[in-house]
Amino acid sequence: MPSNGGGKNDGPEVIVTKLLDPPETDAATKEREELLTVLAELAGRLEHELKEVIKFWDSNSLDTEHMGYLTCVDYDGTIYDTTKYCALQAQQTYIYAKLYNCTDVYHTEDMLETAKLGGEFLLRHAYRASDGRCFHSVSREGKPLSLRPNIVSEVYFVMAFFELHYATKQSNYISRGEMVLKTVLAWIKDSGSLNSYGMDTSYSTLSDLGHVLRMLLAISEHNPTKLRQHKEDFTYLIKRILQHVQRSNTVVLETVQSTGEVEGAVGRLVNPGTVLEVGWLLLKYSLIAHKKELRKQVMSLFVDKMFSAAWDPNHGGIFTFLDVDGLNPTELTWNMKLWWPVTDAMIALIMSYKMSGERKYLNNFSRVFDYAMVHFREPGHGEWYGYADNEGRVTHTFKGGPDKGVCGCVHV
């Protein structure tokens, strides 16, 4: 499994050691042995899921004819649509390169070539040189199909090429990655340029800011000088993100404006998956930037309170949306259970446990993981389903689609 620190590891024992040290607790030997047993079991199960997920995508998605990946994959591996969504192409490229760079078991020439299969497709077909944008979707052969007024494709494009460059040292990857990186950072700060791409820049969304924070952290993992080089960018992003903390530091809203809350239903919307995702990203930043107070704030608000509010006490799982005033959210999918809030909750909880040593985080991690194993895992062919109704029944049988690629359990 990949480690957050970028070092290589190969097995549950290493994961267990990293979770227990630091922090080292004063618990009795018996309690420590029990913890080791629990952690070893969890690590082993995750290791197995990782192998099953990678096997599924290796067997079904590689497009050796036109390069890139076929990501619209049904439960049994059948390709039901050959459209290629560039954010998912870049995400899968990044994951393969990351596994190559950060694990022993996947540090193979086959894995590297699989990562380059996506990288070469992105180089040739995803980028529009006229304005620095990356397409939302292209045909199987690479013909442009659509753009979206957000920066998700560009963010994963940058992450993929920085990770590929670390693996291959090929200059074309880093030069294109740096080019798009500068464009993304300019968009985030320049409302005029963002507006020209159809974004409503009078509001700030936590999702967009989280994507950019994820990108900056990813490109800094193998090159610590990036932390210093982008110090002002990190500071700017953290400030913008914390503006989403409203109502006397009690809630994290999805959409705000510079003066505070936005009126109406859109302003009351809470996106639990995004809050938990941004939470673990902030925890990661707080660790490498030595921000202890930020860490405490994030654990309390972004992890503890958000998880308590978002976990469905009746059926389990994480609600997709909430209304901060307890009203019915206007989002039609608000009470569905999706794969990605579950995986981001697991990451936030296990990181909180690692940093604090508090058993509640491990207990909640186990609860979320068990939910995912019951409701999303499909043992017949590998990989996870992505969408379930309020009671946990699968609603979409495909394993990959326009918005879902390689399962987030890889990141866990």
Tab-separated table of N, CA and C in Angstrom, residues 165-221:
chain	number	residue	atom	x	y	z
A	165	HIS	N	6.920	11.950	-13.590
A	165	HIS	CA	8.285	12.463	-13.724
A	165	HIS	C	9.187	11.875	-12.655
A	166	TYR	N	8.667	11.740	-11.433
A	166	TYR	CA	9.468	11.154	-10.368
A	166	TYR	C	9.849	9.713	-10.717
A	167	ALA	N	8.929	9.013	-11.398
A	167	ALA	CA	9.178	7.616	-11.754
A	167	ALA	C	10.109	7.469	-12.945
A	168	THR	N	10.001	8.369	-13.917
A	168	THR	CA	10.709	8.184	-15.191
A	168	THR	C	11.836	9.179	-15.433
A	169	LYS	N	11.770	10.329	-14.764
A	169	LYS	CA	12.696	11.453	-14.971
A	169	LYS	C	12.592	12.041	-16.382
A	170	GLN	N	11.481	11.768	-17.074
A	170	GLN	CA	11.283	12.322	-18.402
A	170	GLN	C	10.870	13.787	-18.307
A	171	SER	N	11.603	14.645	-19.027
A	171	SER	CA	11.376	16.087	-18.918
A	171	SER	C	10.038	16.528	-19.482
A	172	ASN	N	9.494	15.789	-20.469
A	172	ASN	CA	8.218	16.227	-21.056
A	172	ASN	C	7.090	16.147	-20.040
A	173	TYR	N	7.175	15.224	-19.082
A	173	TYR	CA	6.137	15.126	-18.068
A	173	TYR	C	6.191	16.329	-17.117
A	174	ILE	N	7.360	16.636	-16.622
A	174	ILE	CA	7.448	17.725	-15.648
A	174	ILE	C	7.200	19.084	-16.294
A	175	SER	N	7.623	19.267	-17.529
A	175	SER	CA	7.416	20.563	-18.175
A	175	SER	C	5.931	20.827	-18.399
A	176	ARG	N	5.190	19.804	-18.830
A	176	ARG	CA	3.752	19.986	-19.011
A	176	ARG	C	3.047	20.126	-17.665
A	177	GLY	N	3.495	19.372	-16.678
A	177	GLY	CA	2.911	19.482	-15.351
A	177	GLY	C	3.095	20.860	-14.753
A	178	GLU	N	4.299	21.407	-14.874
A	178	GLU	CA	4.573	22.749	-14.352
A	178	GLU	C	3.718	23.795	-15.065
A	179	MET	N	3.534	23.618	-16.347
A	179	MET	CA	2.752	24.565	-17.132
A	179	MET	C	1.301	24.622	-16.641
A	180	VAL	N	0.704	23.467	-16.450
A	180	VAL	CA	-0.688	23.435	-16.006
A	180	VAL	C	-0.796	23.852	-14.542
A	181	LEU	N	0.210	23.533	-13.745
A	181	LEU	CA	0.234	23.968	-12.349
A	181	LEU	C	0.140	25.485	-12.251
A	182	LYS	N	0.927	26.184	-13.021
A	182	LYS	CA	0.899	27.649	-12.990
A	182	LYS	C	-0.477	28.172	-13.400
A	183	THR	N	-1.083	27.515	-14.373
A	183	THR	CA	-2.401	27.934	-14.820
A	183	THR	C	-3.442	27.758	-13.728
A	184	VAL	N	-3.422	26.610	-13.047
A	184	VAL	CA	-4.384	26.348	-11.979
A	184	VAL	C	-4.248	27.369	-10.857
A	185	LEU	N	-3.021	27.637	-10.441
A	185	LEU	CA	-2.801	28.593	-9.356
A	185	LEU	C	-3.244	29.996	-9.757
A	186	ALA	N	-3.053	30.339	-11.013
A	186	ALA	CA	-3.516	31.643	-11.489
A	186	ALA	C	-5.033	31.711	-11.476
A	187	TRP	N	-5.691	30.642	-11.886
A	187	TRP	CA	-7.158	30.623	-11.890
A	187	TRP	C	-7.725	30.791	-10.487
A	188	ILE	N	-7.122	30.098	-9.531
A	188	ILE	CA	-7.649	30.127	-8.170
A	188	ILE	C	-7.584	31.526	-7.574
A	189	LYS	N	-6.568	32.292	-7.969
A	189	LYS	CA	-6.379	33.623	-7.385
A	189	LYS	C	-6.993	34.739	-8.202
A	190	ASP	N	-7.193	34.501	-9.492
A	190	ASP	CA	-7.656	35.561	-10.390
A	190	ASP	C	-9.104	35.299	-10.775
A	191	SER	N	-10.009	36.003	-10.126
A	191	SER	CA	-11.428	35.786	-10.387
A	191	SER	C	-11.781	36.102	-11.831
A	192	GLY	N	-11.068	37.045	-12.434
A	192	GLY	CA	-11.356	37.393	-13.817
A	192	GLY	C	-11.102	36.239	-14.756
A	193	SER	N	-9.951	35.569	-14.575
A	193	SER	CA	-9.639	34.463	-15.476
A	193	SER	C	-10.541	33.276	-15.207
A	194	LEU	N	-10.893	33.043	-13.928
A	194	LEU	CA	-11.823	31.971	-13.622
A	194	LEU	C	-13.170	32.227	-14.274
A	195	ASN	N	-13.611	33.475	-14.192
A	195	ASN	CA	-14.924	33.809	-14.740
A	195	ASN	C	-14.960	33.587	-16.245
A	196	SER	N	-13.822	33.789	-16.912
A	196	SER	CA	-13.796	33.619	-18.359
A	196	SER	C	-13.986	32.161	-18.757
A	197	TYR	N	-13.824	31.239	-17.790
A	197	TYR	CA	-14.058	29.834	-18.073
A	197	TYR	C	-15.414	29.373	-17.557
A	198	GLY	N	-16.295	30.324	-17.287
A	198	GLY	CA	-17.664	29.989	-16.953
A	198	GLY	C	-17.911	29.716	-15.484
A	199	MET	N	-16.939	29.978	-14.611
A	199	MET	CA	-17.142	29.751	-13.190
A	199	MET	C	-17.755	30.992	-12.543
A	200	ASP	N	-18.639	30.758	-11.591
A	200	ASP	CA	-19.212	31.850	-10.820
A	200	ASP	C	-18.248	32.171	-9.684
A	201	THR	N	-17.507	33.255	-9.822
A	201	THR	CA	-16.432	33.540	-8.871
A	201	THR	C	-16.864	34.465	-7.733
A	202	SER	N	-18.152	34.771	-7.655
A	202	SER	CA	-18.611	35.546	-6.508
A	202	SER	C	-18.688	34.659	-5.271
A	203	TYR	N	-18.702	33.340	-5.479
A	203	TYR	CA	-18.731	32.379	-4.393
A	203	TYR	C	-17.435	31.565	-4.381
A	204	SER	N	-17.151	30.984	-3.232
A	204	SER	CA	-16.009	30.094	-3.089
A	204	SER	C	-16.538	28.732	-2.674
A	205	THR	N	-16.128	27.668	-3.350
A	205	THR	CA	-16.560	26.329	-2.972
A	205	THR	C	-15.412	25.562	-2.325
A	206	LEU	N	-15.740	24.865	-1.266
A	206	LEU	CA	-14.737	24.083	-0.548
A	206	LEU	C	-14.159	22.993	-1.440
A	207	SER	N	-14.993	22.457	-2.326
A	207	SER	CA	-14.531	21.381	-3.215
A	207	SER	C	-13.369	21.840	-4.086
A	208	ASP	N	-13.503	23.001	-4.723
A	208	ASP	CA	-12.429	23.501	-5.582
A	208	ASP	C	-11.147	23.732	-4.792
A	209	LEU	N	-11.274	24.361	-3.625
A	209	LEU	CA	-10.092	24.641	-2.814
A	209	LEU	C	-9.431	23.347	-2.354
A	210	GLY	N	-10.250	22.342	-2.017
A	210	GLY	CA	-9.705	21.053	-1.607
A	210	GLY	C	-8.933	20.376	-2.720
A	211	HIS	N	-9.440	20.473	-3.942
A	211	HIS	CA	-8.731	19.884	-5.082
A	211	HIS	C	-7.333	20.491	-5.226
A	212	VAL	N	-7.248	21.808	-5.091
A	212	VAL	CA	-5.956	22.479	-5.269
A	212	VAL	C	-5.003	22.135	-4.127
A	213	LEU	N	-5.528	22.038	-2.891
A	213	LEU	CA	-4.681	21.644	-1.767
A	213	LEU	C	-4.148	20.235	-1.969
A	214	ARG	N	-4.997	19.337	-2.442
A	214	ARG	CA	-4.552	17.974	-2.728
A	214	ARG	C	-3.420	17.986	-3.756
A	215	MET	N	-3.558	18.807	-4.778
A	215	MET	CA	-2.547	18.896	-5.828
A	215	MET	C	-1.212	19.379	-5.267
A	216	LEU	N	-1.234	20.450	-4.473
A	216	LEU	CA	0.012	21.000	-3.928
A	216	LEU	C	0.699	20.010	-2.991
A	217	LEU	N	-0.077	19.304	-2.188
A	217	LEU	CA	0.509	18.304	-1.304
A	217	LEU	C	1.110	17.150	-2.104
A	218	ALA	N	0.426	16.754	-3.176
A	218	ALA	CA	0.913	15.634	-3.985
A	218	ALA	C	2.239	15.960	-4.653
A	219	ILE	N	2.369	17.157	-5.199
A	219	ILE	CA	3.606	17.492	-5.914
A	219	ILE	C	4.758	17.765	-4.959
A	220	SER	N	4.445	17.907	-3.660
A	220	SER	CA	5.493	18.189	-2.675
A	220	SER	C	6.044	16.930	-2.030
A	221	GLU	N	5.380	15.796	-2.232
A	221	GLU	CA	5.768	14.575	-1.519
A	221	GLU	C	7.179	14.121	-1.841
